[in-house]
PDB file of C-alpha atoms in Angstrom:
ATOM      1  CA  MET B 202     232.103  98.640  97.319  1.00  0.00           C
ATOM      2  CA  SER B 203     234.280  99.789 100.194  1.00  0.00           C
ATOM      3  CA  GLY B 204     236.049 103.123 100.137  1.00  0.00           C
ATOM      4  CA  GLY B 205     234.752 106.661  99.855  1.00  0.00           C
ATOM      5  CA  LYS B 206     233.990 109.320 102.422  1.00  0.00           C
ATOM      6  CA  THR B 207     232.913 108.079 105.833  1.00  0.00           C
ATOM      7  CA  ARG B 208     229.679 109.442 107.315  1.00  0.00           C
ATOM      8  CA  ASP B 209     229.481 109.982 111.043  1.00  0.00           C
ATOM      9  CA  TRP B 210     226.700 108.311 113.032  1.00  0.00           C
ATOM     10  CA  ALA B 211     226.025 111.543 114.982  1.00  0.00           C
ATOM     11  CA  ASP B 212     225.613 113.525 111.755  1.00  0.00           C
ATOM     12  CA  LEU B 213     222.980 111.073 110.545  1.00  0.00           C
ATOM     13  CA  ASP B 214     221.181 111.227 113.867  1.00  0.00           C
ATOM     14  CA  SER B 215     221.105 115.030 113.816  1.00  0.00           C
ATOM     15  CA  GLU B 216     219.275 114.801 110.490  1.00  0.00           C
ATOM     16  CA  GLY B 217     216.506 112.831 112.138  1.00  0.00           C
ATOM     17  CA  ARG B 218     217.451 109.494 110.619  1.00  0.00           C
ATOM     18  CA  CYS B 219     216.834 107.233 113.597  1.00  0.00           C
ATOM     19  CA  ARG B 220     216.956 103.919 111.703  1.00  0.00           C
ATOM     20  CA  GLN B 221     220.282 102.258 111.051  1.00  0.00           C
ATOM     21  CA  ARG B 222     220.838  98.613 110.340  1.00  0.00           C
ATOM     22  CA  PHE B 223     223.547  96.584 112.046  1.00  0.00           C
ATOM     23  CA  ASP B 224     224.213  93.012 110.910  1.00  0.00           C
ATOM     24  CA  PHE B 225     225.641  90.276 113.114  1.00  0.00           C
ATOM     25  CA  VAL B 226     226.842  86.742 112.601  1.00  0.00           C
ATOM     26  CA  SER B 227     225.319  84.547 115.313  1.00  0.00           C
ATOM     27  CA  GLU B 228     226.825  81.411 116.844  1.00  0.00           C
ATOM     28  CA  VAL B 229     224.997  79.188 119.341  1.00  0.00           C
ATOM     29  CA  LEU B 230     227.460  78.349 122.121  1.00  0.00           C
ATOM     30  CA  SER B 231     225.198  76.231 124.303  1.00  0.00           C
ATOM     31  CA  THR B 232     221.576  75.303 124.942  1.00  0.00           C
ATOM     32  CA  ASP B 233     219.703  74.178 128.050  1.00  0.00           C
ATOM     33  CA  ASP B 234     216.533  72.172 127.434  1.00  0.00           C
ATOM     34  CA  ALA B 235     215.555  72.331 131.117  1.00  0.00           C
ATOM     35  CA  THR B 236     215.400  76.135 131.187  1.00  0.00           C
ATOM     36  CA  GLN B 237     214.764  76.511 127.441  1.00  0.00           C
ATOM     37  CA  THR B 238     217.583  79.013 127.156  1.00  0.00           C
ATOM     38  CA  ALA B 239     220.553  79.384 124.873  1.00  0.00           C
ATOM     39  CA  THR B 240     223.860  81.207 124.936  1.00  0.00           C
ATOM     40  CA  ILE B 241     224.593  82.959 121.659  1.00  0.00           C
ATOM     41  CA  ARG B 242     227.633  84.897 120.484  1.00  0.00           C
ATOM     42  CA  LEU B 243     226.910  87.845 118.185  1.00  0.00           C
ATOM     43  CA  THR B 244     229.778  89.133 116.058  1.00  0.00           C
ATOM     44  CA  PRO B 245     229.606  92.126 113.684  1.00  0.00           C
ATOM     45  CA  ASP B 246     229.359  90.641 110.200  1.00  0.00           C
ATOM     46  CA  PRO B 247     232.822  90.897 108.584  1.00  0.00           C
ATOM     47  CA  ARG B 248     231.192  91.085 105.152  1.00  0.00           C
ATOM     48  CA  ARG B 249     229.787  94.439 106.157  1.00  0.00           C
ATOM     49  CA  TYR B 250     232.167  96.172 108.566  1.00  0.00           C
ATOM     50  CA  GLU B 251     235.678  97.483 108.687  1.00  0.00           C
ATOM     51  CA  ILE B 252     237.049  98.095 112.188  1.00  0.00           C
ATOM     52  CA  GLU B 253     238.977 101.278 112.942  1.00  0.00           C
ATOM     53  CA  GLU B 254     240.656 102.049 116.265  1.00  0.00           C
ATOM     54  CA  THR B 255     240.476 105.724 117.205  1.00  0.00           C
ATOM     55  CA  ALA B 256     241.381 107.822 120.236  1.00  0.00           C
ATOM     56  CA  LYS B 257     237.684 107.834 121.202  1.00  0.00           C
ATOM     57  CA  GLY B 258     237.288 104.075 120.820  1.00  0.00           C
ATOM     58  CA  ARG B 259     236.519 101.487 118.206  1.00  0.00           C
ATOM     59  CA  LEU B 260     234.441 102.316 115.112  1.00  0.00           C
ATOM     60  CA  TYR B 261     232.548  99.881 112.901  1.00  0.00           C
ATOM     61  CA  ILE B 262     232.521 101.326 109.389  1.00  0.00           C
ATOM     62  CA  ASP B 263     229.849 100.025 107.038  1.00  0.00           C
ATOM     63  CA  LYS B 264     231.628  99.073 103.806  1.00  0.00           C
ATOM     64  CA  PHE B 265     228.531  99.862 101.733  1.00  0.00           C
ATOM     65  CA  THR B 266     226.939 102.961 103.276  1.00  0.00           C
ATOM     66  CA  ARG B 267     230.208 104.314 104.780  1.00  0.00           C
ATOM     67  CA  VAL B 268     228.454 105.065 108.087  1.00  0.00           C
ATOM     68  CA  ALA B 269     230.858 104.951 111.050  1.00  0.00           C
ATOM     69  CA  ILE B 270     229.150 103.510 114.144  1.00  0.00           C
ATOM     70  CA  PRO B 271     230.922 103.758 117.535  1.00  0.00           C
ATOM     71  CA  GLU B 272     231.205 100.532 119.507  1.00  0.00           C
ATOM     72  CA  ASP B 273     229.339 102.024 122.475  1.00  0.00           C
ATOM     73  CA  VAL B 274     226.369 102.755 120.191  1.00  0.00           C
ATOM     74  CA  VAL B 275     226.381  99.116 119.065  1.00  0.00           C
ATOM     75  CA  GLN B 276     226.384  97.994 122.696  1.00  0.00           C
ATOM     76  CA  GLN B 277     223.491 100.334 123.487  1.00  0.00           C
ATOM     77  CA  MET B 278     221.485  98.923 120.588  1.00  0.00           C
ATOM     78  CA  MET B 279     222.124  95.375 121.775  1.00  0.00           C
ATOM     79  CA  GLN B 280     221.120  96.209 125.342  1.00  0.00           C
ATOM     80  CA  GLN B 281     217.897  97.843 124.152  1.00  0.00           C
ATOM     81  CA  HIS B 282     216.842  94.954 121.914  1.00  0.00           C
ATOM     82  CA  LEU B 283     218.136  92.096 124.030  1.00  0.00           C
ATOM     83  CA  GLY B 284     217.154  93.489 127.387  1.00  0.00           C
ATOM     84  CA  GLY B 285     213.431  92.857 127.376  1.00  0.00           C
ATOM     85  CA  LEU B 286     212.228  94.802 124.349  1.00  0.00           C
ATOM     86  CA  PRO B 287     210.391  92.705 121.751  1.00  0.00           C
ATOM     87  CA  VAL B 288     212.315  91.574 118.692  1.00  0.00           C
ATOM     88  CA  SER B 289     210.145  91.558 115.573  1.00  0.00           C
ATOM     89  CA  TYR B 290     210.590  88.772 113.027  1.00  0.00           C
ATOM     90  CA  GLY B 291     208.199  88.291 110.123  1.00  0.00           C
ATOM     91  CA  PRO B 292     209.489  85.789 107.566  1.00  0.00           C
ATOM     92  CA  PRO B 293     207.579  85.083 104.330  1.00  0.00           C
ATOM     93  CA  SER B 294     205.296  82.071 104.147  1.00  0.00           C
ATOM     94  CA  ILE B 295     207.222  81.025 101.024  1.00  0.00           C
ATOM     95  CA  SER B 296     210.389  79.226 102.104  1.00  0.00           C
ATOM     96  CA  SER B 297     211.743  78.714  98.572  1.00  0.00           C
ATOM     97  CA  ALA B 298     210.836  80.888  95.598  1.00  0.00           C
ATOM     98  CA  SER B 299     212.127  78.188  93.256  1.00  0.00           C
ATOM     99  CA  ASP B 300     209.966  75.422  94.752  1.00  0.00           C
ATOM    100  CA  TYR B 301     206.970  77.744  94.938  1.00  0.00           C
ATOM    101  CA  SER B 302     207.337  78.689  91.260  1.00  0.00           C
ATOM    102  CA  LYS B 303     207.501  75.029  90.234  1.00  0.00           C
ATOM    103  CA  SER B 304     204.365  74.269  92.222  1.00  0.00           C
ATOM    104  CA  ARG B 305     202.457  77.205  90.747  1.00  0.00           C
ATOM    105  CA  ARG B 306     203.655  76.323  87.232  1.00  0.00           C
ATOM    106  CA  ALA B 307     202.052  72.886  87.541  1.00  0.00           C
ATOM    107  CA  SER B 308     198.821  74.278  88.999  1.00  0.00           C
ATOM    108  CA  LEU B 309     198.510  76.979  86.343  1.00  0.00           C
ATOM    109  CA  GLY B 310     199.152  74.478  83.583  1.00  0.00           C
ATOM    110  CA  GLN B 311     196.283  72.346  84.810  1.00  0.00           C
ATOM    111  CA  GLU B 312     193.987  75.348  85.202  1.00  0.00           C
ATOM    112  CA  LEU B 313     194.668  76.739  81.729  1.00  0.00           C
ATOM    113  CA  ASN B 314     194.027  73.247  80.378  1.00  0.00           C
ATOM    114  CA  GLY B 315     190.483  73.363  81.691  1.00  0.00           C
ATOM    115  CA  GLU B 316     190.774  72.162  85.278  1.00  0.00           C
ATOM    116  CA  ALA B 317     189.706  74.101  88.382  1.00  0.00           C
ATOM    117  CA  TYR B 318     191.909  76.728  90.003  1.00  0.00           C
ATOM    118  CA  THR B 319     194.125  75.311  92.752  1.00  0.00           C
ATOM    119  CA  PRO B 320     195.306  77.807  95.383  1.00  0.00           C
ATOM    120  CA  PRO B 321     198.848  77.519  96.767  1.00  0.00           C
ATOM    121  CA  GLU B 322     199.407  75.324  99.809  1.00  0.00           C
ATOM    122  CA  GLU B 323     201.200  78.196 101.546  1.00  0.00           C
ATOM    123  CA  LYS B 324     198.835  80.521 103.372  1.00  0.00           C
ATOM    124  CA  ALA B 325     199.066  84.187 102.380  1.00  0.00           C
ATOM    125  CA  HIS B 326     198.313  86.951 104.853  1.00  0.00           C
ATOM    126  CA  PRO B 327     194.909  88.545 104.187  1.00  0.00           C
ATOM    127  CA  GLN B 328     194.474  91.899 102.482  1.00  0.00           C
ATOM    128  CA  LYS B 329     194.391  94.950 104.773  1.00  0.00           C
ATOM    129  CA  GLU B 330     194.158  98.690 104.407  1.00  0.00           C
ATOM    130  CA  LEU B 331     197.202 100.826 105.101  1.00  0.00           C
ATOM    131  CA  PHE B 332     197.043 102.138 108.693  1.00  0.00           C
ATOM    132  CA  SER B 333     193.923 100.054 109.396  1.00  0.00           C
ATOM    133  CA  THR B 334     195.559  97.975 112.136  1.00  0.00           C
ATOM    134  CA  SER B 335     198.707  99.929 112.872  1.00  0.00           C
ATOM    135  CA  SER B 336     199.806 103.501 113.376  1.00  0.00           C
ATOM    136  CA  ALA B 337     203.255 102.685 111.961  1.00  0.00           C
ATOM    137  CA  ASP B 338     204.141 105.329 109.397  1.00  0.00           C
ATOM    138  CA  PHE B 339     207.359 103.832 108.039  1.00  0.00           C
ATOM    139  CA  VAL B 340     206.198 101.940 104.964  1.00  0.00           C
ATOM    140  CA  SER B 341     207.762 100.061 102.048  1.00  0.00           C
ATOM    141  CA  PHE B 342     206.142 100.502  98.639  1.00  0.00           C
ATOM    142  CA  ILE B 343     206.661  98.345  95.567  1.00  0.00           C
ATOM    143  CA  SER B 344     205.362  99.327  92.124  1.00  0.00           C
ATOM    144  CA  VAL B 345     204.900  96.741  89.338  1.00  0.00           C
ATOM    145  CA  ASP B 346     204.067  97.673  85.740  1.00  0.00           C
ATOM    146  CA  ILE B 347     203.435  95.499  82.670  1.00  0.00           C
ATOM    147  CA  VAL B 348     205.623  96.621  79.777  1.00  0.00           C
ATOM    148  CA  GLY B 349     203.647  97.452  76.615  1.00  0.00           C
ATOM    149  CA  SER B 350     200.267  96.593  78.131  1.00  0.00           C
ATOM    150  CA  THR B 351     198.324  98.971  75.872  1.00  0.00           C
ATOM    151  CA  SER B 352     199.619  97.440  72.645  1.00  0.00           C
ATOM    152  CA  LEU B 353     199.191  93.918  74.032  1.00  0.00           C
ATOM    153  CA  ARG B 354     195.583  94.636  74.963  1.00  0.00           C
ATOM    154  CA  GLN B 355     194.868  96.071  71.502  1.00  0.00           C
ATOM    155  CA  LYS B 356     196.565  93.159  69.738  1.00  0.00           C
ATOM    156  CA  PHE B 357     195.225  90.216  71.751  1.00  0.00           C
ATOM    157  CA  GLY B 358     191.962  91.489  73.278  1.00  0.00           C
ATOM    158  CA  LYS B 359     190.342  88.850  75.478  1.00  0.00           C
ATOM    159  CA  MET B 360     193.460  86.680  75.330  1.00  0.00           C
ATOM    160  CA  PHE B 361     195.402  89.484  77.008  1.00  0.00           C
ATOM    161  CA  ASP B 362     192.618  89.854  79.576  1.00  0.00           C
ATOM    162  CA  ARG B 363     193.031  86.184  80.497  1.00  0.00           C
ATOM    163  CA  SER B 364     196.818  86.562  80.840  1.00  0.00           C
ATOM    164  CA  TYR B 365     196.307  89.673  82.944  1.00  0.00           C
ATOM    165  CA  GLU B 366     193.800  87.875  85.175  1.00  0.00           C
ATOM    166  CA  VAL B 367     196.279  85.088  85.930  1.00  0.00           C
ATOM    167  CA  PHE B 368     199.104  87.607  86.357  1.00  0.00           C
ATOM    168  CA  LEU B 369     197.225  89.678  88.931  1.00  0.00           C
ATOM    169  CA  ARG B 370     195.882  86.745  90.899  1.00  0.00           C
ATOM    170  CA  GLU B 371     199.227  84.989  91.219  1.00  0.00           C
ATOM    171  CA  LEU B 372     201.350  88.050  91.987  1.00  0.00           C
ATOM    172  CA  LEU B 373     198.855  89.635  94.378  1.00  0.00           C
ATOM    173  CA  THR B 374     198.722  86.312  96.232  1.00  0.00           C
ATOM    174  CA  SER B 375     202.515  86.462  96.493  1.00  0.00           C
ATOM    175  CA  VAL B 376     202.259  89.923  98.058  1.00  0.00           C
ATOM    176  CA  GLY B 377     200.328  88.311 100.909  1.00  0.00           C
ATOM    177  CA  HIS B 378     203.017  85.659 101.298  1.00  0.00           C
ATOM    178  CA  PHE B 379     205.466  88.417 102.215  1.00  0.00           C
ATOM    179  CA  ARG B 380     203.137  90.036 104.778  1.00  0.00           C
ATOM    180  CA  GLY B 381     202.265  92.791 102.357  1.00  0.00           C
ATOM    181  CA  ALA B 382     198.998  94.112 100.967  1.00  0.00           C
ATOM    182  CA  VAL B 383     197.782  95.803  97.796  1.00  0.00           C
ATOM    183  CA  LEU B 384     197.459  99.584  97.823  1.00  0.00           C
ATOM    184  CA  ASN B 385     195.772  99.706  94.414  1.00  0.00           C
ATOM    185  CA  VAL B 386     195.595  98.052  90.999  1.00  0.00           C
ATOM    186  CA  THR B 387     196.638 100.485  88.285  1.00  0.00           C
ATOM    187  CA  GLY B 388     195.120  98.887  85.162  1.00  0.00           C
ATOM    188  CA  ASP B 389     198.465  97.644  83.871  1.00  0.00           C
ATOM    189  CA  GLY B 390     200.037  96.588  87.162  1.00  0.00           C
ATOM    190  CA  PHE B 391     199.734  97.313  90.851  1.00  0.00           C
ATOM    191  CA  ILE B 392     201.252  99.032  93.872  1.00  0.00           C
ATOM    192  CA  ALA B 393     201.751  97.058  97.078  1.00  0.00           C
ATOM    193  CA  PHE B 394     203.024  97.983 100.528  1.00  0.00           C
ATOM    194  CA  ILE B 395     204.578  96.323 103.558  1.00  0.00           C
ATOM    195  CA  ASP B 396     204.334  97.834 107.045  1.00  0.00           C
ATOM    196  CA  MET B 397     205.689  95.772 109.912  1.00  0.00           C
ATOM    197  CA  PRO B 398     206.762  96.506 113.511  1.00  0.00           C
ATOM    198  CA  GLY B 399     210.388  95.693 112.666  1.00  0.00           C
ATOM    199  CA  PHE B 400     211.885  97.759 109.850  1.00  0.00           C
ATOM    200  CA  THR B 401     214.674  95.251 109.161  1.00  0.00           C
ATOM    201  CA  SER B 402     212.286  92.376 108.390  1.00  0.00           C
ATOM    202  CA  GLN B 403     210.067  94.803 106.500  1.00  0.00           C
ATOM    203  CA  CYS B 404     212.855  95.969 104.209  1.00  0.00           C
ATOM    204  CA  ASP B 405     214.235  92.470 103.632  1.00  0.00           C
ATOM    205  CA  ASN B 406     210.735  91.217 102.795  1.00  0.00           C
ATOM    206  CA  THR B 407     210.311  94.065 100.308  1.00  0.00           C
ATOM    207  CA  VAL B 408     213.283  93.120  98.143  1.00  0.00           C
ATOM    208  CA  ASP B 409     212.569  89.409  98.575  1.00  0.00           C
ATOM    209  CA  LEU B 410     209.037  90.050  97.328  1.00  0.00           C
ATOM    210  CA  GLY B 411     210.215  92.023  94.294  1.00  0.00           C
ATOM    211  CA  LEU B 412     212.650  89.319  93.234  1.00  0.00           C
ATOM    212  CA  THR B 413     210.077  86.592  93.877  1.00  0.00           C
ATOM    213  CA  LEU B 414     207.502  88.366  91.697  1.00  0.00           C
ATOM    214  CA  LEU B 415     209.976  88.389  88.808  1.00  0.00           C
ATOM    215  CA  ARG B 416     210.783  84.732  89.347  1.00  0.00           C
ATOM    216  CA  ILE B 417     207.151  83.609  89.513  1.00  0.00           C
ATOM    217  CA  LEU B 418     206.396  85.510  86.313  1.00  0.00           C
ATOM    218  CA  ARG B 419     209.444  84.037  84.590  1.00  0.00           C
ATOM    219  CA  GLU B 420     209.223  80.440  85.837  1.00  0.00           C
ATOM    220  CA  ALA B 421     205.511  79.872  86.496  1.00  0.00           C
ATOM    221  CA  ILE B 422     203.142  82.333  84.844  1.00  0.00           C
ATOM    222  CA  ASN B 423     204.770  82.837  81.437  1.00  0.00           C
ATOM    223  CA  PRO B 424     205.526  79.135  80.800  1.00  0.00           C
ATOM    224  CA  ALA B 425     201.891  78.308  81.594  1.00  0.00           C
ATOM    225  CA  LEU B 426     200.625  81.143  79.379  1.00  0.00           C
ATOM    226  CA  GLU B 427     202.864  80.061  76.524  1.00  0.00           C
ATOM    227  CA  ALA B 428     201.654  76.460  76.748  1.00  0.00           C
ATOM    228  CA  ALA B 429     198.053  77.712  76.584  1.00  0.00           C
ATOM    229  CA  GLY B 430     198.743  79.942  73.570  1.00  0.00           C
ATOM    230  CA  LEU B 431     198.203  83.151  75.570  1.00  0.00           C
ATOM    231  CA  PRO B 432     200.331  86.322  75.339  1.00  0.00           C
ATOM    232  CA  LEU B 433     203.385  86.479  77.604  1.00  0.00           C
ATOM    233  CA  LEU B 434     203.953  89.394  79.958  1.00  0.00           C
ATOM    234  CA  ALA B 435     207.027  91.362  81.010  1.00  0.00           C
ATOM    235  CA  VAL B 436     207.296  93.799  83.909  1.00  0.00           C
ATOM    236  CA  ARG B 437     209.494  96.406  85.494  1.00  0.00           C
ATOM    237  CA  VAL B 438     209.615  96.922  89.259  1.00  0.00           C
ATOM    238  CA  GLY B 439     210.572  99.747  91.637  1.00  0.00           C
ATOM    239  CA  ALA B 440     210.589  99.919  95.437  1.00  0.00           C
ATOM    240  CA  ASP B 441     211.539 102.265  98.249  1.00  0.00           C
ATOM    241  CA  VAL B 442     210.790 102.907 101.919  1.00  0.00           C
ATOM    242  CA  GLY B 443     210.003 105.940 104.031  1.00  0.00           C
ATOM    243  CA  LYS B 444     207.411 107.951 105.913  1.00  0.00           C
ATOM    244  CA  ALA B 445     203.773 107.843 104.829  1.00  0.00           C
ATOM    245  CA  ARG B 446     200.570 109.486 105.987  1.00  0.00           C
ATOM    246  CA  LYS B 447     196.889 108.997 105.242  1.00  0.00           C
ATOM    247  CA  ARG B 448     195.037 112.089 104.029  1.00  0.00           C
ATOM    248  CA  VAL B 449     191.261 112.444 103.905  1.00  0.00           C
ATOM    249  CA  ILE B 450     189.875 114.033 100.742  1.00  0.00           C
ATOM    250  CA  ALA B 451     186.367 115.453 101.075  1.00  0.00           C
ATOM    251  CA  VAL B 452     184.229 117.597  98.782  1.00  0.00           C
ATOM    252  CA  ALA B 453     181.336 119.064 100.756  1.00  0.00           C
ATOM    253  CA  ALA B 454     179.443 120.239  97.675  1.00  0.00           C
ATOM    254  CA  THR B 455     179.102 116.718  96.245  1.00  0.00           C
ATOM    255  CA  GLY B 456     179.427 114.551  99.319  1.00  0.00           C
ATOM    256  CA  PHE B 457     182.504 112.851  97.888  1.00  0.00           C
ATOM    257  CA  GLN B 458     184.923 111.438 100.443  1.00  0.00           C
ATOM    258  CA  SER B 459     187.980 109.293  99.989  1.00  0.00           C
ATOM    259  CA  HIS B 460     191.548 109.096 101.193  1.00  0.00           C
ATOM    260  CA  ASP B 461     194.978 109.476  99.705  1.00  0.00           C
ATOM    261  CA  ILE B 462     198.413 108.295 100.782  1.00  0.00           C
ATOM    262  CA  GLY B 463     201.019 111.029 100.994  1.00  0.00           C
ATOM    263  CA  SER B 464     204.531 109.633 100.794  1.00  0.00           C
ATOM    264  CA  GLU B 465     207.764 110.561  99.075  1.00  0.00           C
ATOM    265  CA  ALA B 466     208.701 106.876  99.295  1.00  0.00           C
ATOM    266  CA  LEU B 467     205.620 105.958  97.261  1.00  0.00           C
ATOM    267  CA  ASN B 468     206.457 108.621  94.672  1.00  0.00           C
ATOM    268  CA  ARG B 469     210.020 107.314  94.433  1.00  0.00           C
ATOM    269  CA  ALA B 470     208.913 103.688  94.062  1.00  0.00           C
ATOM    270  CA  VAL B 471     206.680 104.610  91.111  1.00  0.00           C
ATOM    271  CA  LYS B 472     209.381 106.765  89.539  1.00  0.00           C
ATOM    272  CA  LEU B 473     211.945 103.986  89.898  1.00  0.00           C
ATOM    273  CA  GLN B 474     209.561 101.533  88.252  1.00  0.00           C
ATOM    274  CA  GLU B 475     209.077 103.978  85.376  1.00  0.00           C
ATOM    275  CA  ASN B 476     212.859 104.267  84.939  1.00  0.00           C
ATOM    276  CA  ALA B 477     213.513 100.520  85.115  1.00  0.00           C
ATOM    277  CA  GLN B 478     214.249  98.424  82.043  1.00  0.00           C
ATOM    278  CA  THR B 479     212.155  95.390  81.125  1.00  0.00           C
ATOM    279  CA  GLY B 480     212.642  92.717  83.774  1.00  0.00           C
ATOM    280  CA  GLN B 481     214.628  95.074  86.016  1.00  0.00           C
ATOM    281  CA  PHE B 482     214.078  95.705  89.736  1.00  0.00           C
ATOM    282  CA  LEU B 483     215.284  99.085  91.020  1.00  0.00           C
ATOM    283  CA  ILE B 484     215.389 100.179  94.670  1.00  0.00           C
ATOM    284  CA  GLY B 485     216.092 103.538  96.260  1.00  0.00           C
ATOM    285  CA  GLN B 486     218.866 104.588  98.602  1.00  0.00           C
ATOM    286  CA  ALA B 487     216.595 104.644 101.669  1.00  0.00           C
ATOM    287  CA  LEU B 488     215.691 100.988 101.184  1.00  0.00           C
ATOM    288  CA  TYR B 489     219.220  99.967 100.189  1.00  0.00           C
ATOM    289  CA  GLU B 490     220.731 101.322 103.406  1.00  0.00           C
ATOM    290  CA  LEU B 491     218.373  99.245 105.588  1.00  0.00           C
ATOM    291  CA  LEU B 492     218.897  95.865 103.904  1.00  0.00           C
ATOM    292  CA  HIS B 493     220.753  92.869 105.268  1.00  0.00           C
ATOM    293  CA  VAL B 494     224.260  92.593 103.859  1.00  0.00           C
ATOM    294  CA  GLY B 495     223.225  89.472 101.911  1.00  0.00           C
ATOM    295  CA  TRP B 496     220.866  91.621  99.844  1.00  0.00           C
ATOM    296  CA  VAL B 497     223.215  94.613  99.651  1.00  0.00           C
ATOM    297  CA  GLU B 498     225.862  92.396  98.052  1.00  0.00           C
ATOM    298  CA  ARG B 499     223.432  91.759  95.207  1.00  0.00           C
ATOM    299  CA  CYS B 500     222.952  95.455  94.432  1.00  0.00           C
ATOM    300  CA  SER B 501     224.715  97.543  91.823  1.00  0.00           C
ATOM    301  CA  PRO B 502     224.288 101.331  91.309  1.00  0.00           C
ATOM    302  CA  VAL B 503     222.510 102.666  88.230  1.00  0.00           C
ATOM    303  CA  PRO B 504     222.245 106.241  86.888  1.00  0.00           C
ATOM    304  CA  PHE B 505     219.234 108.164  88.157  1.00  0.00           C
ATOM    305  CA  ASP B 506     218.153 111.793  88.002  1.00  0.00           C
ATOM    306  CA  GLY B 507     216.525 112.584  91.327  1.00  0.00           C
ATOM    307  CA  GLU B 508     215.985 116.265  90.498  1.00  0.00           C
ATOM    308  CA  PRO B 509     212.314 115.828  89.404  1.00  0.00           C
ATOM    309  CA  LEU B 510     211.593 114.251  92.787  1.00  0.00           C
ATOM    310  CA  GLY B 511     213.378 116.976  94.704  1.00  0.00           C
ATOM    311  CA  ALA B 512     216.135 114.534  95.614  1.00  0.00           C
ATOM    312  CA  PRO B 513     219.257 115.478  93.620  1.00  0.00           C
ATOM    313  CA  GLY B 514     222.056 112.983  94.127  1.00  0.00           C
ATOM    314  CA  TYR B 515     219.685 110.270  95.340  1.00  0.00           C
ATOM    315  CA  SER B 516     221.269 106.874  94.724  1.00  0.00           C
ATOM    316  CA  VAL B 517     219.433 104.035  92.986  1.00  0.00           C
ATOM    317  CA  TYR B 518     220.399 100.396  92.716  1.00  0.00           C
ATOM    318  CA  GLN B 519     219.514  97.380  90.622  1.00  0.00           C
ATOM    319  CA  ILE B 520     219.084  94.208  92.660  1.00  0.00           C
ATOM    320  CA  THR B 521     219.354  90.780  91.078  1.00  0.00           C
TER     321      THR B 521
END
């Protein structure tokens, strides 16, 4: 995916885009148990960067986003984050999506055979409201929709309701495993969000969550539903990241009061989900550019018309 026009770091900064990912390969050189310290070498990840020597100094050129980052900027970033500022790290409580799916498959099989519900051993983070505990306004949104839910509900009735019940419970639990929460349930799916102090962990968790949801549906929920003679479900997923704000909606004449979330990222996530094919997970350019190189390598561009969203030329990617 290398090649193409290079974008200058200063140009991006002048547009107000203050977030830029930089990936390193770390190597532990030594440890000292007495002082509980370690010496670590950080090297720009060669999977991600090309190095170009210029008259003004060395540039690290991102092979995927084509952003050229001066070496002195990299050093400044390292000094800021390694010189006393907190480093945020928020891994999921699921260490292996494959093992988790196998465990949930067994539990669901027992439940749908008449036994009691068994919750996962892994502890999910509790549900929270957006902005309830944090003023962070940089939020990831993920939209999940069941394909053909209306016809399935008409055809199977209460059998579909049982499939939907299991679907929601299992996938909404998984949202909590990735430090996310549910924004709302839509009737044929749901919208979730992740807001964390560190945008890198937040963005990585977002795509990890989306892929895990597909895997749990494929390897745990649907096999258990099939064994119980219940209708199977298929989904499409979209996600993006960006600014968000909470708006109060009040109607004085009736006493109605509620709130709404204003966010172009939320609008894009829903639109991407609507444009996805069955079983497909689409992410937007804003999220793509902030992912670890290990995730970026799994992305491929897909056609997308951003004009209806006021974002002509906006790039969209399928991640597998």
